mmCIF file of C-alpha atoms in Angstrom:
data_model
loop_
_atom_site.group_PDB
_atom_site.id
_atom_site.type_symbol
_atom_site.label_atom_id
_atom_site.label_comp_id
_atom_site.label_asym_id
_atom_site.label_seq_id
_atom_site.Cartn_x
_atom_site.Cartn_y
_atom_site.Cartn_z
ATOM 1 C CA UNK A 1 213.582 53.370 7.781
ATOM 2 C CA UNK A 2 213.180 55.021 11.198
ATOM 3 C CA UNK A 3 209.408 55.204 10.721
ATOM 4 C CA UNK A 4 209.324 51.480 9.994
ATOM 5 C CA UNK A 5 211.179 50.729 13.179
ATOM 6 C CA UNK A 6 208.765 52.854 15.189
ATOM 7 C CA UNK A 7 205.724 51.268 13.593
ATOM 8 C CA UNK A 8 206.996 47.760 14.210
ATOM 9 C CA UNK A 9 207.025 48.067 17.978
ATOM 10 C CA UNK A 10 203.912 48.212 20.150
ATOM 11 C CA UNK A 11 201.024 46.116 19.001
ATOM 12 C CA UNK A 12 198.124 48.086 20.480
ATOM 13 C CA UNK A 13 199.291 51.451 19.158
ATOM 14 C CA UNK A 14 199.500 50.334 15.484
ATOM 15 C CA UNK A 15 197.035 50.796 12.695
ATOM 16 C CA UNK A 16 196.154 47.429 11.123
ATOM 17 C CA UNK A 17 195.159 46.917 7.516
ATOM 18 C CA UNK A 18 193.716 43.907 5.741
ATOM 19 C CA UNK A 19 195.718 41.117 4.188
ATOM 20 C CA UNK A 20 193.777 40.243 0.969
ATOM 21 C CA UNK A 21 192.849 36.605 0.384
ATOM 22 C CA UNK A 22 193.405 35.568 3.974
ATOM 23 C CA UNK A 23 190.066 33.762 4.558
ATOM 24 C CA UNK A 24 189.209 30.296 3.328
ATOM 25 C CA UNK A 25 186.729 30.184 0.409
ATOM 26 C CA UNK A 26 185.271 26.986 1.981
ATOM 27 C CA UNK A 27 183.814 29.083 4.815
ATOM 28 C CA UNK A 28 180.915 30.006 2.587
ATOM 29 C CA UNK A 29 180.032 26.315 2.410
ATOM 30 C CA UNK A 30 180.595 25.609 6.071
ATOM 31 C CA UNK A 31 178.754 26.064 9.373
ATOM 32 C CA UNK A 32 180.109 27.507 12.547
ATOM 33 C CA UNK A 33 180.227 24.744 15.193
ATOM 34 C CA UNK A 34 181.888 26.663 18.060
ATOM 35 C CA UNK A 35 185.124 28.358 19.174
ATOM 36 C CA UNK A 36 188.475 26.784 20.102
ATOM 37 C CA UNK A 37 189.925 27.199 23.564
ATOM 38 C CA UNK A 38 191.682 30.566 23.918
ATOM 39 C CA UNK A 39 194.665 28.652 25.265
ATOM 40 C CA UNK A 40 194.957 26.234 22.337
ATOM 41 C CA UNK A 41 198.356 26.414 20.726
ATOM 42 C CA UNK A 42 198.567 27.571 17.082
ATOM 43 C CA UNK A 43 201.662 27.605 14.822
ATOM 44 C CA UNK A 44 201.614 30.126 11.990
ATOM 45 C CA UNK A 45 204.044 31.228 9.286
ATOM 46 C CA UNK A 46 204.271 34.767 7.879
ATOM 47 C CA UNK A 47 205.686 34.436 4.399
ATOM 48 C CA UNK A 48 207.413 37.570 3.074
ATOM 49 C CA UNK A 49 207.743 38.741 -0.469
ATOM 50 C CA UNK A 50 211.221 38.745 -1.981
ATOM 51 C CA UNK A 51 212.781 42.208 -2.186
ATOM 52 C CA UNK A 52 213.875 41.679 -5.813
ATOM 53 C CA UNK A 53 211.476 39.140 -7.330
ATOM 54 C CA UNK A 54 212.581 39.725 -10.946
ATOM 55 C CA UNK A 55 216.251 39.369 -10.069
ATOM 56 C CA UNK A 56 215.489 36.229 -8.062
ATOM 57 C CA UNK A 57 213.728 34.633 -11.032
ATOM 58 C CA UNK A 58 216.594 35.589 -13.314
ATOM 59 C CA UNK A 59 219.059 33.930 -10.976
ATOM 60 C CA UNK A 60 216.961 30.746 -10.802
ATOM 61 C CA UNK A 61 216.769 30.688 -14.617
ATOM 62 C CA UNK A 62 220.485 31.165 -15.104
ATOM 63 C CA UNK A 63 221.485 28.628 -12.480
ATOM 64 C CA UNK A 64 219.267 26.037 -14.165
ATOM 65 C CA UNK A 65 220.397 26.834 -17.754
ATOM 66 C CA UNK A 66 223.326 24.681 -19.061
ATOM 67 C CA UNK A 67 224.171 27.462 -21.508
ATOM 68 C CA UNK A 68 224.595 30.027 -18.699
ATOM 69 C CA UNK A 69 227.919 30.893 -17.029
ATOM 70 C CA UNK A 70 226.012 30.671 -13.769
ATOM 71 C CA UNK A 71 224.843 27.148 -14.344
ATOM 72 C CA UNK A 72 224.775 25.166 -11.102
ATOM 73 C CA UNK A 73 226.323 28.070 -9.165
ATOM 74 C CA UNK A 74 223.961 27.748 -6.213
ATOM 75 C CA UNK A 75 223.526 30.053 -3.270
ATOM 76 C CA UNK A 76 223.104 29.203 0.344
ATOM 77 C CA UNK A 77 219.739 30.159 2.014
ATOM 78 C CA UNK A 78 221.593 32.958 3.757
ATOM 79 C CA UNK A 79 222.990 34.275 0.504
ATOM 80 C CA UNK A 80 219.589 34.167 -1.087
ATOM 81 C CA UNK A 81 218.272 36.243 1.850
ATOM 82 C CA UNK A 82 221.027 38.796 1.529
ATOM 83 C CA UNK A 83 220.608 39.222 -2.210
ATOM 84 C CA UNK A 84 216.905 38.711 -2.791
ATOM 85 C CA UNK A 85 214.948 38.221 0.468
ATOM 86 C CA UNK A 86 213.023 40.788 2.451
ATOM 87 C CA UNK A 87 215.174 43.468 4.002
ATOM 88 C CA UNK A 88 216.484 43.007 7.557
ATOM 89 C CA UNK A 89 214.345 45.981 8.614
ATOM 90 C CA UNK A 90 211.171 44.269 7.405
ATOM 91 C CA UNK A 91 212.094 40.921 8.994
ATOM 92 C CA UNK A 92 212.905 42.550 12.370
ATOM 93 C CA UNK A 93 209.674 44.562 12.127
ATOM 94 C CA UNK A 94 207.585 41.405 11.652
ATOM 95 C CA UNK A 95 209.478 39.596 14.393
ATOM 96 C CA UNK A 96 209.093 42.442 16.849
ATOM 97 C CA UNK A 97 205.393 42.808 16.099
ATOM 98 C CA UNK A 98 204.687 39.134 16.663
ATOM 99 C CA UNK A 99 206.719 39.126 19.865
ATOM 100 C CA UNK A 100 204.891 42.202 21.105
ATOM 101 C CA UNK A 101 201.699 40.192 20.963
ATOM 102 C CA UNK A 102 203.176 37.403 23.043
ATOM 103 C CA UNK A 103 204.084 35.014 20.163
ATOM 104 C CA UNK A 104 207.201 32.927 20.335
ATOM 105 C CA UNK A 105 209.396 32.912 17.214
ATOM 106 C CA UNK A 106 210.251 29.281 16.293
ATOM 107 C CA UNK A 107 211.910 29.902 12.918
ATOM 108 C CA UNK A 108 213.431 32.877 11.227
ATOM 109 C CA UNK A 109 214.327 31.497 7.787
ATOM 110 C CA UNK A 110 217.840 32.412 6.564
ATOM 111 C CA UNK A 111 216.402 33.397 3.192
ATOM 112 C CA UNK A 112 214.425 36.240 4.884
ATOM 113 C CA UNK A 113 211.194 35.043 3.397
ATOM 114 C CA UNK A 114 209.496 33.166 6.252
ATOM 115 C CA UNK A 115 208.955 33.634 9.972
ATOM 116 C CA UNK A 116 207.216 30.898 11.955
ATOM 117 C CA UNK A 117 205.715 31.646 15.342
ATOM 118 C CA UNK A 118 203.828 29.854 18.141
ATOM 119 C CA UNK A 119 201.051 31.398 20.232
ATOM 120 C CA UNK A 120 197.682 30.740 21.749
ATOM 121 C CA UNK A 121 194.434 31.279 19.944
ATOM 122 C CA UNK A 122 193.906 34.467 21.992
ATOM 123 C CA UNK A 123 197.348 35.754 21.041
ATOM 124 C CA UNK A 124 196.868 34.945 17.344
ATOM 125 C CA UNK A 125 193.498 36.689 17.341
ATOM 126 C CA UNK A 126 194.992 39.764 18.844
ATOM 127 C CA UNK A 127 198.064 39.831 16.617
ATOM 128 C CA UNK A 128 196.040 39.459 13.394
ATOM 129 C CA UNK A 129 192.904 41.325 14.382
ATOM 130 C CA UNK A 130 190.590 38.373 13.742
ATOM 131 C CA UNK A 131 188.293 35.908 15.473
ATOM 132 C CA UNK A 132 189.011 32.196 15.221
ATOM 133 C CA UNK A 133 186.100 29.746 15.103
ATOM 134 C CA UNK A 134 185.545 26.063 14.517
ATOM 135 C CA UNK A 135 183.547 24.889 11.508
ATOM 136 C CA UNK A 136 181.941 21.871 9.994
ATOM 137 C CA UNK A 137 182.279 21.755 6.203
ATOM 138 C CA UNK A 138 183.720 19.912 3.173
ATOM 139 C CA UNK A 139 187.397 18.972 3.091
ATOM 140 C CA UNK A 140 189.515 19.147 -0.123
ATOM 141 C CA UNK A 141 188.022 15.778 -1.126
ATOM 142 C CA UNK A 142 184.419 16.856 -0.467
ATOM 143 C CA UNK A 143 183.970 14.913 2.826
ATOM 144 C CA UNK A 144 182.600 16.677 5.863
ATOM 145 C CA UNK A 145 185.194 17.494 8.536
ATOM 146 C CA UNK A 146 185.666 19.765 11.542
ATOM 147 C CA UNK A 147 188.345 22.425 11.306
ATOM 148 C CA UNK A 148 189.662 25.625 12.794
ATOM 149 C CA UNK A 149 189.836 28.896 10.836
ATOM 150 C CA UNK A 150 189.870 32.690 11.095
ATOM 151 C CA UNK A 151 186.331 33.848 10.527
ATOM 152 C CA UNK A 152 187.352 37.280 9.288
ATOM 153 C CA UNK A 153 190.124 38.552 7.047
ATOM 154 C CA UNK A 154 193.537 38.834 8.744
ATOM 155 C CA UNK A 155 194.912 42.279 9.521
ATOM 156 C CA UNK A 156 198.519 43.393 10.018
ATOM 157 C CA UNK A 157 200.338 46.683 10.657
ATOM 158 C CA UNK A 158 200.016 48.924 7.623
ATOM 159 C CA UNK A 159 203.756 49.573 7.564
ATOM 160 C CA UNK A 160 204.467 45.803 7.134
ATOM 161 C CA UNK A 161 201.411 44.429 5.393
ATOM 162 C CA UNK A 162 202.653 45.241 1.870
ATOM 163 C CA UNK A 163 205.640 43.016 2.417
ATOM 164 C CA UNK A 164 203.557 39.984 3.502
ATOM 165 C CA UNK A 165 202.894 37.291 0.810
ATOM 166 C CA UNK A 166 200.591 35.195 3.006
ATOM 167 C CA UNK A 167 199.936 33.850 6.515
ATOM 168 C CA UNK A 168 199.490 30.118 6.885
ATOM 169 C CA UNK A 169 198.825 27.749 9.763
ATOM 170 C CA UNK A 170 196.037 29.666 11.530
ATOM 171 C CA UNK A 171 193.457 27.301 9.938
ATOM 172 C CA UNK A 172 193.862 23.557 9.892
ATOM 173 C CA UNK A 173 191.375 22.886 7.073
ATOM 174 C CA UNK A 174 193.738 20.875 4.841
ATOM 175 C CA UNK A 175 194.871 17.797 6.716
ATOM 176 C CA UNK A 176 197.103 14.861 5.665
ATOM 177 C CA UNK A 177 195.292 11.645 4.735
ATOM 178 C CA UNK A 178 196.383 8.100 5.534
ATOM 179 C CA UNK A 179 197.423 7.456 1.884
ATOM 180 C CA UNK A 180 199.609 10.628 2.022
ATOM 181 C CA UNK A 181 201.528 9.729 5.170
ATOM 182 C CA UNK A 182 203.165 6.458 4.105
ATOM 183 C CA UNK A 183 206.879 6.349 3.585
ATOM 184 C CA UNK A 184 207.975 7.406 0.101
ATOM 185 C CA UNK A 185 210.011 4.374 -0.782
ATOM 186 C CA UNK A 186 212.187 4.234 -3.970
ATOM 187 C CA UNK A 187 209.650 1.889 -5.764
ATOM 188 C CA UNK A 188 206.739 4.208 -4.755
ATOM 189 C CA UNK A 189 208.736 7.191 -6.018
ATOM 190 C CA UNK A 190 209.312 5.571 -9.357
ATOM 191 C CA UNK A 191 205.623 4.920 -9.708
ATOM 192 C CA UNK A 192 204.533 8.418 -8.634
ATOM 193 C CA UNK A 193 206.985 10.291 -10.871
ATOM 194 C CA UNK A 194 206.831 7.803 -13.766
ATOM 195 C CA UNK A 195 210.575 7.008 -13.725
ATOM 196 C CA UNK A 196 210.039 3.265 -13.722
ATOM 197 C CA UNK A 197 210.556 2.943 -17.566
ATOM 198 C CA UNK A 198 213.944 4.608 -17.289
ATOM 199 C CA UNK A 199 214.796 2.579 -14.168
ATOM 200 C CA UNK A 200 213.985 -0.694 -16.013
ATOM 201 C CA UNK A 201 216.293 0.409 -18.873
ATOM 202 C CA UNK A 202 219.128 0.592 -16.396
ATOM 203 C CA UNK A 203 219.257 4.297 -15.507
ATOM 204 C CA UNK A 204 220.043 4.622 -11.823
ATOM 205 C CA UNK A 205 220.595 8.395 -11.594
ATOM 206 C CA UNK A 206 224.331 8.257 -11.958
ATOM 207 C CA UNK A 207 225.897 11.714 -12.294
ATOM 208 C CA UNK A 208 222.720 13.423 -11.025
ATOM 209 C CA UNK A 209 222.272 15.447 -7.842
ATOM 210 C CA UNK A 210 218.941 15.345 -6.097
ATOM 211 C CA UNK A 211 217.944 17.909 -3.477
ATOM 212 C CA UNK A 212 215.182 17.217 -0.905
ATOM 213 C CA UNK A 213 213.318 20.121 0.543
ATOM 214 C CA UNK A 214 210.537 20.338 3.086
ATOM 215 C CA UNK A 215 209.176 23.491 4.762
ATOM 216 C CA UNK A 216 208.228 21.997 8.083
ATOM 217 C CA UNK A 217 206.862 19.007 9.888
ATOM 218 C CA UNK A 218 209.999 16.911 9.786
ATOM 219 C CA UNK A 219 213.057 16.219 11.855
ATOM 220 C CA UNK A 220 216.450 16.759 10.282
ATOM 221 C CA UNK A 221 217.778 13.624 11.855
ATOM 222 C CA UNK A 222 215.321 11.618 9.710
ATOM 223 C CA UNK A 223 217.134 12.545 6.536
ATOM 224 C CA UNK A 224 220.315 10.430 7.082
ATOM 225 C CA UNK A 225 218.115 7.674 8.541
ATOM 226 C CA UNK A 226 216.077 7.627 5.332
ATOM 227 C CA UNK A 227 219.173 7.541 3.128
ATOM 228 C CA UNK A 228 220.674 4.767 5.324
ATOM 229 C CA UNK A 229 217.484 2.701 5.297
ATOM 230 C CA UNK A 230 217.391 2.604 1.494
ATOM 231 C CA UNK A 231 221.164 2.581 0.955
ATOM 232 C CA UNK A 232 221.107 5.857 -0.880
ATOM 233 C CA UNK A 233 224.341 7.744 -1.664
ATOM 234 C CA UNK A 234 224.734 11.215 -0.158
#
């Protein structure tokens, strides 16, 4: 534990190792078009592996099984972090490392499985031992677009890398499209999730609890506004 603490402080003195699968496959079909400004702001998220993945899956299964004594006995995000998330030592190690490279921590998830940070292109490159470039290539729908991405595999301190699930946000290859940014109205929801037949038969969801989750890109104040706009019970 002491070694981990020492290794998590001081960016320049640490040995970095590769994070597998951290480059976009689309780069092999794209052309370099330039480099972003070193001062451009980038938001990234370091997702951490759960400390006890098998136990976490068992909990999810039991809480979702009507035959289980644990059925619908949910945990708060903080409780999930305490029981299953990455250890406080790992979380603090990642936070300290990112801060030592000048990044600002914008979210430290209570479940101990995600840390979001903000920094410049130059700071991100230094923290993850990579070079960020701009590209011209196919988007997820096959259309040509311009995007930013790390040109080489990401690197992270060897003492922490084994706890990292993935790093997202450094590239902006996948972008929302106009058809994906419209308000998800109740009628649209029924169409997308094929619940219209049940709705027409009179089922209105009585006795059911629906949870809405979103990782980022939203304002919490919009949730009550959405419920109010469509007269939804809370």
